[in-house]
mmCIF file of C-alpha atoms in Angstrom:
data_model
loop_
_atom_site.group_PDB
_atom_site.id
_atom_site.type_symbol
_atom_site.label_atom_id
_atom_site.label_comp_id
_atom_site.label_asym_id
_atom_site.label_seq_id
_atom_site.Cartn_x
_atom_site.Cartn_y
_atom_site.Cartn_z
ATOM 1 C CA UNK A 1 -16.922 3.503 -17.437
ATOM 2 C CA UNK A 2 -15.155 0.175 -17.836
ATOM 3 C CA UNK A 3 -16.198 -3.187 -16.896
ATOM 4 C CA UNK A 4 -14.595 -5.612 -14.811
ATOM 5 C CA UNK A 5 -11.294 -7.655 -16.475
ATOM 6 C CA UNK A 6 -12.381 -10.990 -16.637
ATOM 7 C CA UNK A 7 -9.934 -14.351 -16.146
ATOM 8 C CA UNK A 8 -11.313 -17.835 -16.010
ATOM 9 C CA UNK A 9 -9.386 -18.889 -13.002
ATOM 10 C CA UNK A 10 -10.391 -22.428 -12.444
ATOM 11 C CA UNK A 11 -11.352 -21.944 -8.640
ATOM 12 C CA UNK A 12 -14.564 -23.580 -7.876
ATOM 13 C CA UNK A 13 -16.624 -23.004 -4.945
ATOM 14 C CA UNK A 14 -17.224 -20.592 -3.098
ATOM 15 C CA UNK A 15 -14.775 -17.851 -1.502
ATOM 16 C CA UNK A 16 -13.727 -17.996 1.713
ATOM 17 C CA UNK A 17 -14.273 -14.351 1.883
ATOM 18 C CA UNK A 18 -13.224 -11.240 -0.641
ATOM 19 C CA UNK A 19 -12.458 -7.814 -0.143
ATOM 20 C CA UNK A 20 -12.093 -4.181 -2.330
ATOM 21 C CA UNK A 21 -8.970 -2.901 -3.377
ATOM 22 C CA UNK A 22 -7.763 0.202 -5.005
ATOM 23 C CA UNK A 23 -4.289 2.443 -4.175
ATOM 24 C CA UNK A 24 -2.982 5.973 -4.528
ATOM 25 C CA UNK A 25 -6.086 8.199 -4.880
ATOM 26 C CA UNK A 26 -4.021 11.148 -4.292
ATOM 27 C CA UNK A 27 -7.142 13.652 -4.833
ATOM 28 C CA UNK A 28 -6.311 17.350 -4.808
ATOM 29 C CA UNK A 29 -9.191 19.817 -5.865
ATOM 30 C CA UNK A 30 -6.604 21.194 -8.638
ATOM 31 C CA UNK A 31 -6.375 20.785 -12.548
ATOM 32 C CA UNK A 32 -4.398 18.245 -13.761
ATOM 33 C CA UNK A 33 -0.654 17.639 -14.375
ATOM 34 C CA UNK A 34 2.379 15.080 -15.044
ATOM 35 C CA UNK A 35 4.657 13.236 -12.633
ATOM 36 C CA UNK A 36 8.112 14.194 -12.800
ATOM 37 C CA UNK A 37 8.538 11.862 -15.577
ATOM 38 C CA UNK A 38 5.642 13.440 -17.585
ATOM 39 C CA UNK A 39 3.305 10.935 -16.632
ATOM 40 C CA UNK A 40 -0.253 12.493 -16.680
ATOM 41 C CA UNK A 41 -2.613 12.668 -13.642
ATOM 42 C CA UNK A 42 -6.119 13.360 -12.972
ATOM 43 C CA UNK A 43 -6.335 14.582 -9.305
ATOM 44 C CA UNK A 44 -10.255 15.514 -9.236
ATOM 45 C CA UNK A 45 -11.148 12.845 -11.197
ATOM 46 C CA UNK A 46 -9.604 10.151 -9.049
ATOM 47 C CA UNK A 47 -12.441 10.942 -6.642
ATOM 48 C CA UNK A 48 -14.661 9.936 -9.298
ATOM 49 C CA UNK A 49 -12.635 6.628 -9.749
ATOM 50 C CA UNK A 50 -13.229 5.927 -6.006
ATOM 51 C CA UNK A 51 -17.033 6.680 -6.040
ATOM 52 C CA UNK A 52 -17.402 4.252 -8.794
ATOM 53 C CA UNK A 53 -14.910 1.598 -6.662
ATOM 54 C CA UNK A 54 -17.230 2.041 -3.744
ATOM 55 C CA UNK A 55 -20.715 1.640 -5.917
ATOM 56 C CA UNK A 56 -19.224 -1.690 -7.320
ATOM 57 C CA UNK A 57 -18.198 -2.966 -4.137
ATOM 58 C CA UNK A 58 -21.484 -2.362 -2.479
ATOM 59 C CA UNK A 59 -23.304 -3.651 -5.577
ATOM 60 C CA UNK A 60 -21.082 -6.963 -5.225
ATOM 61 C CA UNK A 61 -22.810 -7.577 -2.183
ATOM 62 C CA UNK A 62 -19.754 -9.999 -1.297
ATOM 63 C CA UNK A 63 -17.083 -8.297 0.474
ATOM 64 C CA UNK A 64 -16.212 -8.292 3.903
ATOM 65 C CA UNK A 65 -13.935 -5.189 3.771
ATOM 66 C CA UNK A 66 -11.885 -2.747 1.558
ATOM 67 C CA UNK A 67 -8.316 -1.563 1.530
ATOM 68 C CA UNK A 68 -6.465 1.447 0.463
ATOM 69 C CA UNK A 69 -3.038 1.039 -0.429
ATOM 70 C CA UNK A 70 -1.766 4.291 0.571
ATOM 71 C CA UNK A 71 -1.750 7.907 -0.631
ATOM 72 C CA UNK A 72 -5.764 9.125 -0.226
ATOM 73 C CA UNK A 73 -4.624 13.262 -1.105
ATOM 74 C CA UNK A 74 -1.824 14.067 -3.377
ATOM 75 C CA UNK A 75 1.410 16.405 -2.267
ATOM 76 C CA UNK A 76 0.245 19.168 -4.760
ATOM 77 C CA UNK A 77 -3.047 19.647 -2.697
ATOM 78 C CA UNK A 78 -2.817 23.295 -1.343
ATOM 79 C CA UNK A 79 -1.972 22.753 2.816
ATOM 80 C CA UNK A 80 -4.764 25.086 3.534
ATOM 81 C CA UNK A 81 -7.003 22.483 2.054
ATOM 82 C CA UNK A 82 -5.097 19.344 3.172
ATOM 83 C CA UNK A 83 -7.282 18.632 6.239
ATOM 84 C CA UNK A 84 -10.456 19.154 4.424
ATOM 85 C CA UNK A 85 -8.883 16.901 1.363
ATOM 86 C CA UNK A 86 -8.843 14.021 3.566
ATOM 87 C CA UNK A 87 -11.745 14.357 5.362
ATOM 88 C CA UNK A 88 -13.849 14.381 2.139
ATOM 89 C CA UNK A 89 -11.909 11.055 0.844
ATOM 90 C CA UNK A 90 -12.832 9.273 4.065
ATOM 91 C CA UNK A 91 -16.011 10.575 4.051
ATOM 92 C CA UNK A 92 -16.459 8.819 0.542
ATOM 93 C CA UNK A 93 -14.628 5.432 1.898
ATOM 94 C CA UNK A 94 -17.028 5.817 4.730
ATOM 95 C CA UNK A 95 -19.995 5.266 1.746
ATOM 96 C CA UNK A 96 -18.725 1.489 1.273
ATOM 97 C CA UNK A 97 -20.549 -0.928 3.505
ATOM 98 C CA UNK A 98 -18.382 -2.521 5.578
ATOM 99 C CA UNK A 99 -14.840 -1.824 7.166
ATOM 100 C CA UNK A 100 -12.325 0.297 5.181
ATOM 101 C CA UNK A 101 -8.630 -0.374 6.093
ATOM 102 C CA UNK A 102 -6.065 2.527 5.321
ATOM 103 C CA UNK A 103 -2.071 2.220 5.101
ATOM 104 C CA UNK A 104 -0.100 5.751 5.107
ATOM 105 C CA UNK A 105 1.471 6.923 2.060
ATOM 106 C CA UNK A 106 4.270 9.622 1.587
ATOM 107 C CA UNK A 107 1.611 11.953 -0.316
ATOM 108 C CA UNK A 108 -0.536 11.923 3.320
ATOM 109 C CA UNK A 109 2.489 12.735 5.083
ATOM 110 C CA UNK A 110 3.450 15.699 2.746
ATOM 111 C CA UNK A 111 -0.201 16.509 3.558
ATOM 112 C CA UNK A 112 -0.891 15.874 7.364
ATOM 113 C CA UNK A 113 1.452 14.878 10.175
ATOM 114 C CA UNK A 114 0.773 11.799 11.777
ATOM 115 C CA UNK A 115 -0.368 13.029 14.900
ATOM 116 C CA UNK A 116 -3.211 14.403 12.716
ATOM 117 C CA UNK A 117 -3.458 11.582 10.138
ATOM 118 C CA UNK A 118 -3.878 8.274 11.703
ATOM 119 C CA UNK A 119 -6.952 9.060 13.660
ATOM 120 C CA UNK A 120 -8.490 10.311 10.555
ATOM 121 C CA UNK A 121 -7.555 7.202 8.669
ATOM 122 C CA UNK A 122 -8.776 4.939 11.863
ATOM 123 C CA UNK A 123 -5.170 3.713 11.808
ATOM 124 C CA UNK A 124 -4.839 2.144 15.327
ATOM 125 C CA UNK A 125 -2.395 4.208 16.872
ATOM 126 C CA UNK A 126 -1.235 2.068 19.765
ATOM 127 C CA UNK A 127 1.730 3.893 20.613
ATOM 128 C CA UNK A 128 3.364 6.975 20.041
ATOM 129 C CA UNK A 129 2.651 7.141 15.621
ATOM 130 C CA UNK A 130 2.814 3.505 15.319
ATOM 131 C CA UNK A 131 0.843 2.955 12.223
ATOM 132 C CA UNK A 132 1.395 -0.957 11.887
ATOM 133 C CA UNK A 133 -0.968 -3.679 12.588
ATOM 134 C CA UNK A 134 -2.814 -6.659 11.538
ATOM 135 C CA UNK A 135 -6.095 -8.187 11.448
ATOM 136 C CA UNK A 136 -7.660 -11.565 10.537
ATOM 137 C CA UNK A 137 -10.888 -11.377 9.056
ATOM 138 C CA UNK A 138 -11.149 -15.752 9.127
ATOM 139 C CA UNK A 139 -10.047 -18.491 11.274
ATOM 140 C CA UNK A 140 -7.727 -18.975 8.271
ATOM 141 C CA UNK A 141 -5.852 -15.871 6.929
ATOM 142 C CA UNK A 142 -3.944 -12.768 8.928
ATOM 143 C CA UNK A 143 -3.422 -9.349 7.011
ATOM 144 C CA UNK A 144 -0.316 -7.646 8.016
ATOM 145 C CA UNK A 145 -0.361 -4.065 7.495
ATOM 146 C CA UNK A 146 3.099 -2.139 7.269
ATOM 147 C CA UNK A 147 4.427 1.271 7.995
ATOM 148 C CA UNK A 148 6.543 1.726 4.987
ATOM 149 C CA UNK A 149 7.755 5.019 6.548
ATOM 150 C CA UNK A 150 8.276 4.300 9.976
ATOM 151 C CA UNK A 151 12.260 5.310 9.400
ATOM 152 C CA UNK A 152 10.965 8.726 7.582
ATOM 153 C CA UNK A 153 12.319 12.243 6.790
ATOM 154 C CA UNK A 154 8.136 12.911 6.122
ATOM 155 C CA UNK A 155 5.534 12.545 8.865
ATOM 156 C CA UNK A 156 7.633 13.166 11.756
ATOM 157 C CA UNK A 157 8.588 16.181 13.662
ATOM 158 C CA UNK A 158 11.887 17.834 12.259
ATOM 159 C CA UNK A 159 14.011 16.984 15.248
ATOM 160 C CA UNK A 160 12.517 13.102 16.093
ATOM 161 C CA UNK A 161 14.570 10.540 16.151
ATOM 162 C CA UNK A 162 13.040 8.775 13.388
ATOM 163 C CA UNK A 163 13.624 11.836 11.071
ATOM 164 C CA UNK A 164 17.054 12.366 11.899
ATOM 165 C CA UNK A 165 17.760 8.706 11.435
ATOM 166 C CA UNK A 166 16.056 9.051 8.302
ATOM 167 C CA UNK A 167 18.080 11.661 6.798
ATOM 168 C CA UNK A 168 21.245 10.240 8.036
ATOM 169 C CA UNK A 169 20.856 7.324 6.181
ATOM 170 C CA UNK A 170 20.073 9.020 3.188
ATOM 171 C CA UNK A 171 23.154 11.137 3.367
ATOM 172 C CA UNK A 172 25.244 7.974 3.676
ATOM 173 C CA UNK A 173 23.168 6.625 0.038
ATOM 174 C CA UNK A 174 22.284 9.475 -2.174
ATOM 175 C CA UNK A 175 24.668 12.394 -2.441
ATOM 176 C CA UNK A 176 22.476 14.349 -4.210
ATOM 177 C CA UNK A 177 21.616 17.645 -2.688
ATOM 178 C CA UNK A 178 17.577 16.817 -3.547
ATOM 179 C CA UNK A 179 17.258 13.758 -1.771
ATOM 180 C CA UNK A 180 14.298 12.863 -4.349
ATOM 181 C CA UNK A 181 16.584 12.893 -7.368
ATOM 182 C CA UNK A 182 18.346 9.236 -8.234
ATOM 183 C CA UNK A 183 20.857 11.051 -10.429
ATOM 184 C CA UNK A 184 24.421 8.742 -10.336
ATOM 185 C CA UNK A 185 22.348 6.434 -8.461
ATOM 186 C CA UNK A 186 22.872 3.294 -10.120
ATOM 187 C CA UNK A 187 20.355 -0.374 -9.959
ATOM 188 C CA UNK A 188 18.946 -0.768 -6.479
ATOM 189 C CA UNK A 189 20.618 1.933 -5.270
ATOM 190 C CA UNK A 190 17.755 3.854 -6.460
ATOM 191 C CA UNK A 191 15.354 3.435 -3.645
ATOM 192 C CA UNK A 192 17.335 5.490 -1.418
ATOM 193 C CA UNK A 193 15.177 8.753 -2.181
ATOM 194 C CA UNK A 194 13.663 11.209 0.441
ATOM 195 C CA UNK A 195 9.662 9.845 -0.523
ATOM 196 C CA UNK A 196 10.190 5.728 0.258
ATOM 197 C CA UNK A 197 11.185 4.802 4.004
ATOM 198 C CA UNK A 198 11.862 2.310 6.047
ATOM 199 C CA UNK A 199 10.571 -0.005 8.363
ATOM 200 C CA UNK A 200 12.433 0.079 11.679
ATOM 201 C CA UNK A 201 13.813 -2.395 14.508
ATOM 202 C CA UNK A 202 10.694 -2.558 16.565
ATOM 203 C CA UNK A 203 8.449 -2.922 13.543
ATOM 204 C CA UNK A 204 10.758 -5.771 12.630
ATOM 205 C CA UNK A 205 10.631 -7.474 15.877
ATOM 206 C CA UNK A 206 6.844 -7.404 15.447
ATOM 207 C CA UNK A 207 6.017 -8.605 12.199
ATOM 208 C CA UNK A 208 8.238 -11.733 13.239
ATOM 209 C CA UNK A 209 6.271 -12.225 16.299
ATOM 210 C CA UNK A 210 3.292 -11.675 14.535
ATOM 211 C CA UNK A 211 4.474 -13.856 11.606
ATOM 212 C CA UNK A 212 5.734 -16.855 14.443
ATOM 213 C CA UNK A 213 2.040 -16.601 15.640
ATOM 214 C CA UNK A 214 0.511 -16.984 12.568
ATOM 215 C CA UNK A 215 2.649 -19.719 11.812
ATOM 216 C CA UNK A 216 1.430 -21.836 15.369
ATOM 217 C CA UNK A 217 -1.866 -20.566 14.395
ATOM 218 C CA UNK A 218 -1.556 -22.162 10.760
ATOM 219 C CA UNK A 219 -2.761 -19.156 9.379
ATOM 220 C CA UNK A 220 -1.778 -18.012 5.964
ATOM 221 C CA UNK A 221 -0.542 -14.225 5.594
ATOM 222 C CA UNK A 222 -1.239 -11.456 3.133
ATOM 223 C CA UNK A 223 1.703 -8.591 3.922
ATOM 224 C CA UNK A 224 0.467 -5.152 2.656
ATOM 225 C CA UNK A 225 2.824 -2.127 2.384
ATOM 226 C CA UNK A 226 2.391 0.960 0.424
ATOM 227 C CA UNK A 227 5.885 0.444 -0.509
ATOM 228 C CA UNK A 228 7.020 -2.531 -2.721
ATOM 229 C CA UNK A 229 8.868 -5.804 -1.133
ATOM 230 C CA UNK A 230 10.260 -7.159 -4.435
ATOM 231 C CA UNK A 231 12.073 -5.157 -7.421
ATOM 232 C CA UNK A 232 10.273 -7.848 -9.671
ATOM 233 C CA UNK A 233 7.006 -6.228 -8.845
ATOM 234 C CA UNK A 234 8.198 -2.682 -9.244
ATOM 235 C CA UNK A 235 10.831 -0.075 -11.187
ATOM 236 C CA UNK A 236 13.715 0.658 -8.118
ATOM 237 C CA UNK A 237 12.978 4.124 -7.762
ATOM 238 C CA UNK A 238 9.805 3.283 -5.346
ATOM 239 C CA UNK A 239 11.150 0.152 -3.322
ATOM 240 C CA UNK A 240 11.024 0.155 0.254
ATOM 241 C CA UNK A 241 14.765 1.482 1.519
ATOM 242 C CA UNK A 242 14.867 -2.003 3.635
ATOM 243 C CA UNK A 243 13.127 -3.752 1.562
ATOM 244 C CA UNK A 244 15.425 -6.731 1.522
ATOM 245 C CA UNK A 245 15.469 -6.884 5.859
ATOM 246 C CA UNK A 246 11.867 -7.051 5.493
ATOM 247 C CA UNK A 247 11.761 -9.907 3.442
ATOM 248 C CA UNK A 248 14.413 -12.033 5.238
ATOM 249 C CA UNK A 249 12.439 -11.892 7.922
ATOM 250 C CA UNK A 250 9.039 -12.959 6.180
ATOM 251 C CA UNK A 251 11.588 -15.829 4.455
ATOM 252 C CA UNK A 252 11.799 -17.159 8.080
ATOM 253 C CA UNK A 253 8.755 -18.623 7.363
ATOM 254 C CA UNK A 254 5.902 -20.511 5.050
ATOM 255 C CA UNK A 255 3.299 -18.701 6.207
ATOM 256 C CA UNK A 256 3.390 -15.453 4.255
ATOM 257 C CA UNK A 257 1.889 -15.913 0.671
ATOM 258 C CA UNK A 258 1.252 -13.014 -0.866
ATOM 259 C CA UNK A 259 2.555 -9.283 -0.838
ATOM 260 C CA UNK A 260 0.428 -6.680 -1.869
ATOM 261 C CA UNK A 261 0.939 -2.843 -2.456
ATOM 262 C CA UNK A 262 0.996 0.301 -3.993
ATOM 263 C CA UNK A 263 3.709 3.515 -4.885
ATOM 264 C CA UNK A 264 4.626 2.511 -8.209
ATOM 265 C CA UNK A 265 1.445 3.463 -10.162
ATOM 266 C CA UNK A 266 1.701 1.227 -13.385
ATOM 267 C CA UNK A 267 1.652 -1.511 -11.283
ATOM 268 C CA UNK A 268 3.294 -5.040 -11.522
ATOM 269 C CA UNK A 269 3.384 -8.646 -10.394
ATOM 270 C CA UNK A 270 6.312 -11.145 -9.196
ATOM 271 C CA UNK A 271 7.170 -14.094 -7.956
ATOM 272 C CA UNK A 272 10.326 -14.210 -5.705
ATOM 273 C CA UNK A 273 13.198 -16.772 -4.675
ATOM 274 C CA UNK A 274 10.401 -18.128 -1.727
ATOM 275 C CA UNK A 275 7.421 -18.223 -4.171
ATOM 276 C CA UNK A 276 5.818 -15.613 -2.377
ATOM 277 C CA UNK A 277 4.028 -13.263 -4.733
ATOM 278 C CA UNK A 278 4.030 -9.678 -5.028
ATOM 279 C CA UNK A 279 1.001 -7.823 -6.598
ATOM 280 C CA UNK A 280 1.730 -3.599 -6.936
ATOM 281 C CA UNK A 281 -1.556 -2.552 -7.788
ATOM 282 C CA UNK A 282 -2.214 0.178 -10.662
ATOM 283 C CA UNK A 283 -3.186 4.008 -9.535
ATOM 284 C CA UNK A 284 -6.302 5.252 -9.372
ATOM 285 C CA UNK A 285 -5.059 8.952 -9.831
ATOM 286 C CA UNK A 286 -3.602 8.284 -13.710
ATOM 287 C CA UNK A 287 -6.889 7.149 -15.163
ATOM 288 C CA UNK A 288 -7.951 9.550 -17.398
ATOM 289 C CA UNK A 289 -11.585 10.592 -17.388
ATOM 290 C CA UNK A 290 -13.819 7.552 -18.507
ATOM 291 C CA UNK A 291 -11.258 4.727 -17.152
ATOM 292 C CA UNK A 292 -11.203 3.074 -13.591
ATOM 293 C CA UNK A 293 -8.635 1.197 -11.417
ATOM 294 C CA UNK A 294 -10.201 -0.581 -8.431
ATOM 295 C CA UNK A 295 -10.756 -3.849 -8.171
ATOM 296 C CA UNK A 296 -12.387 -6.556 -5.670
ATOM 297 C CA UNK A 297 -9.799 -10.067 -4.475
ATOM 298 C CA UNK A 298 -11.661 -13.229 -3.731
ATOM 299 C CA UNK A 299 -9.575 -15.393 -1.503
ATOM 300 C CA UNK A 300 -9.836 -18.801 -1.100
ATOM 301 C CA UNK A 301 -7.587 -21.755 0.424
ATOM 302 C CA UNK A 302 -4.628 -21.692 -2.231
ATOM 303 C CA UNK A 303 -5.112 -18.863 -4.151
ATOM 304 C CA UNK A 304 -6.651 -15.325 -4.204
ATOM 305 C CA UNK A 305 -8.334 -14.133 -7.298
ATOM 306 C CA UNK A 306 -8.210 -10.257 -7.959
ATOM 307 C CA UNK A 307 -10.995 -9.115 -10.387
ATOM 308 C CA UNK A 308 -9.655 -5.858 -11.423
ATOM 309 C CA UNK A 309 -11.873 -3.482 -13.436
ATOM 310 C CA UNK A 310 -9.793 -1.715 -16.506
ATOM 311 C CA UNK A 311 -6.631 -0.285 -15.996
ATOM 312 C CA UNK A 312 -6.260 -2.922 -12.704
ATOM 313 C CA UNK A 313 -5.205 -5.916 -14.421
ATOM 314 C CA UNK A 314 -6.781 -9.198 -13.482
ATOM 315 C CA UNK A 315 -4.365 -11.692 -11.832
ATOM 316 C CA UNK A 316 -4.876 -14.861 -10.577
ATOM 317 C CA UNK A 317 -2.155 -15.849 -7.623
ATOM 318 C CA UNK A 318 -1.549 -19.950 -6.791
ATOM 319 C CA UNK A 319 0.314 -20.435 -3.802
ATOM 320 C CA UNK A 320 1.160 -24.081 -1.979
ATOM 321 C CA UNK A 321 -2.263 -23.935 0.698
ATOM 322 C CA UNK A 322 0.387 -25.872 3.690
#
């Protein structure tokens, strides 16, 4: 089944606390098939990828809580069965002893509005679909979770604002007439495709309140987005549309020090013009039977430590502790 990747990271001591990670499930009770680029995926067995995440993080005895990156049911999964789909994911998240925290994905929003979605998920939904927030499990460190597709032409009602702000913008980027396709669509310009999205004015104005706090707080941030912040971390194709607004606004300040996600499903790390890191973690849904990608992060005062178990690689991120 695979055994954990190890590093010899030179930490000493003990964590400060450590958590489970693992990104874009994307079960579907079907047989298996490619990506659009041929790419193979497993969608039953990804359930069995999570099971075995969940046995190893209870048998770690360690963590506070877990985290999904995004996408729990995949877009193929017949919408007769979508509700049921996610349900039964949860249900096996819900096995893991201790808090599970969930970020939306464009496959759950091909599956399940948001109306429907978010209390399944336990994303608090504060007001009207929000489905950003942030939580600090020590005195220490603030996670900052991001709605990727706040600015969507997915998830929303056909004639919301949000969706029709959506699809303007990509008229104005991708001429295409399938707004997935990035054919003539040259370097960064890439991103602008129908399943990424945005993150919008009021989200903005929050994560730099939220960041100004954690800053007077002296709190150190970990950012998590289902959508990648850097195109070192990732191919274009899955960046966040706004991407580079986001990241000005985290720039403002010293207290963000890592950026963590999912989307692209071979995964990458980066380091950008800041220093901030960016970890895209590798899919669950394209290990073929046998092979795993989950992985546990232990977190300490100047660098967290994530112990990934085979196709999750192992990566050891330094940052400046002040």
């Amino acid at each position: 089944m695979g055994s954990a990747n190890g590093l010899t990271n030179g930490r000493g001591g003990h964590p400060l606390f450590s958590f489970g990670v693992i990104t874009d499930v994307q079960y579907a009770d079907i047989p298996n098939g490619h990506s659009f680029l041929g790419v193979p995926r497993f969608y039953r067995h990804s359930m069995l990828v999570l099971q075995r995440a969940v046995k190893s993080w209870n048998n770690n005895k360690n963590l506070n809580f877990a985290i999904h990156f995004g996408d729990i049911v995949d877009g193929k999964c017949p919408k007769d069965q979508s509700l049921n789909a996610v349900k039964k994911v949860v249900d096996e998240f819900e096995n893991f002893k201790g808090p599970v925290y969930h970020m939306i994905g464009n496959h759950c929003l091909y599956n399940l509005p948001r109306d429907k979605l978010l209390p399944l998920l336990k994303i608090p939904n504060l007001d009207g679909g929000r489905a950003y927030y942030e939580f600090s499990p020590a005195p220490g460190y603030r996670f900052v979770v991001l709605d990727g597709y706040d600015i969507s032409a997915i998830g929303w009602p056909h004639d919301h604002p949000k969706t029709l702000e959506a699809l303007k913008f990509l008229r104005e980027r991708n001429p295409n007439s399938d707004k997935n396709s990035p054919n003539g669509l040259e370097g960064l310009d890439r991103r602008f495709l129908m399943f990424n999205g945005a993150v919008g004015e009021e989200q903005m104005e929050w994560l730099d309140s939220v960041l100004r706090d954690a800053t007077n707080m002296e709190q150190k941030v970990v950012v998590c987005c289902h959508l990648p912040l850097d195109p070192g971390a990732s191919s274009q194709e899955p960046l966040l549309w706004n991407y580079d607004e986001v990241m000005d606004v985290i720039h403002r300040y010293d207290c963000v020090k890592v950026c963590l996600g999912g989307h692209d499903h071979e995964g990458g790390h980066s380091i950008d013009s800041h220093g901030i890191h960016h970890r895209v973690l590798e899919a669950a849904l394209e290990c073929p039977p046998g092979t795993d990608a989950f992985g546990y992060i232990e977190v300490y005062d100047n660098m967290l430590s994530l112990v990934g178990t085979d196709r999750m690689k192992s990566t050891n991120i330094h940052f400046n502790p002040y």
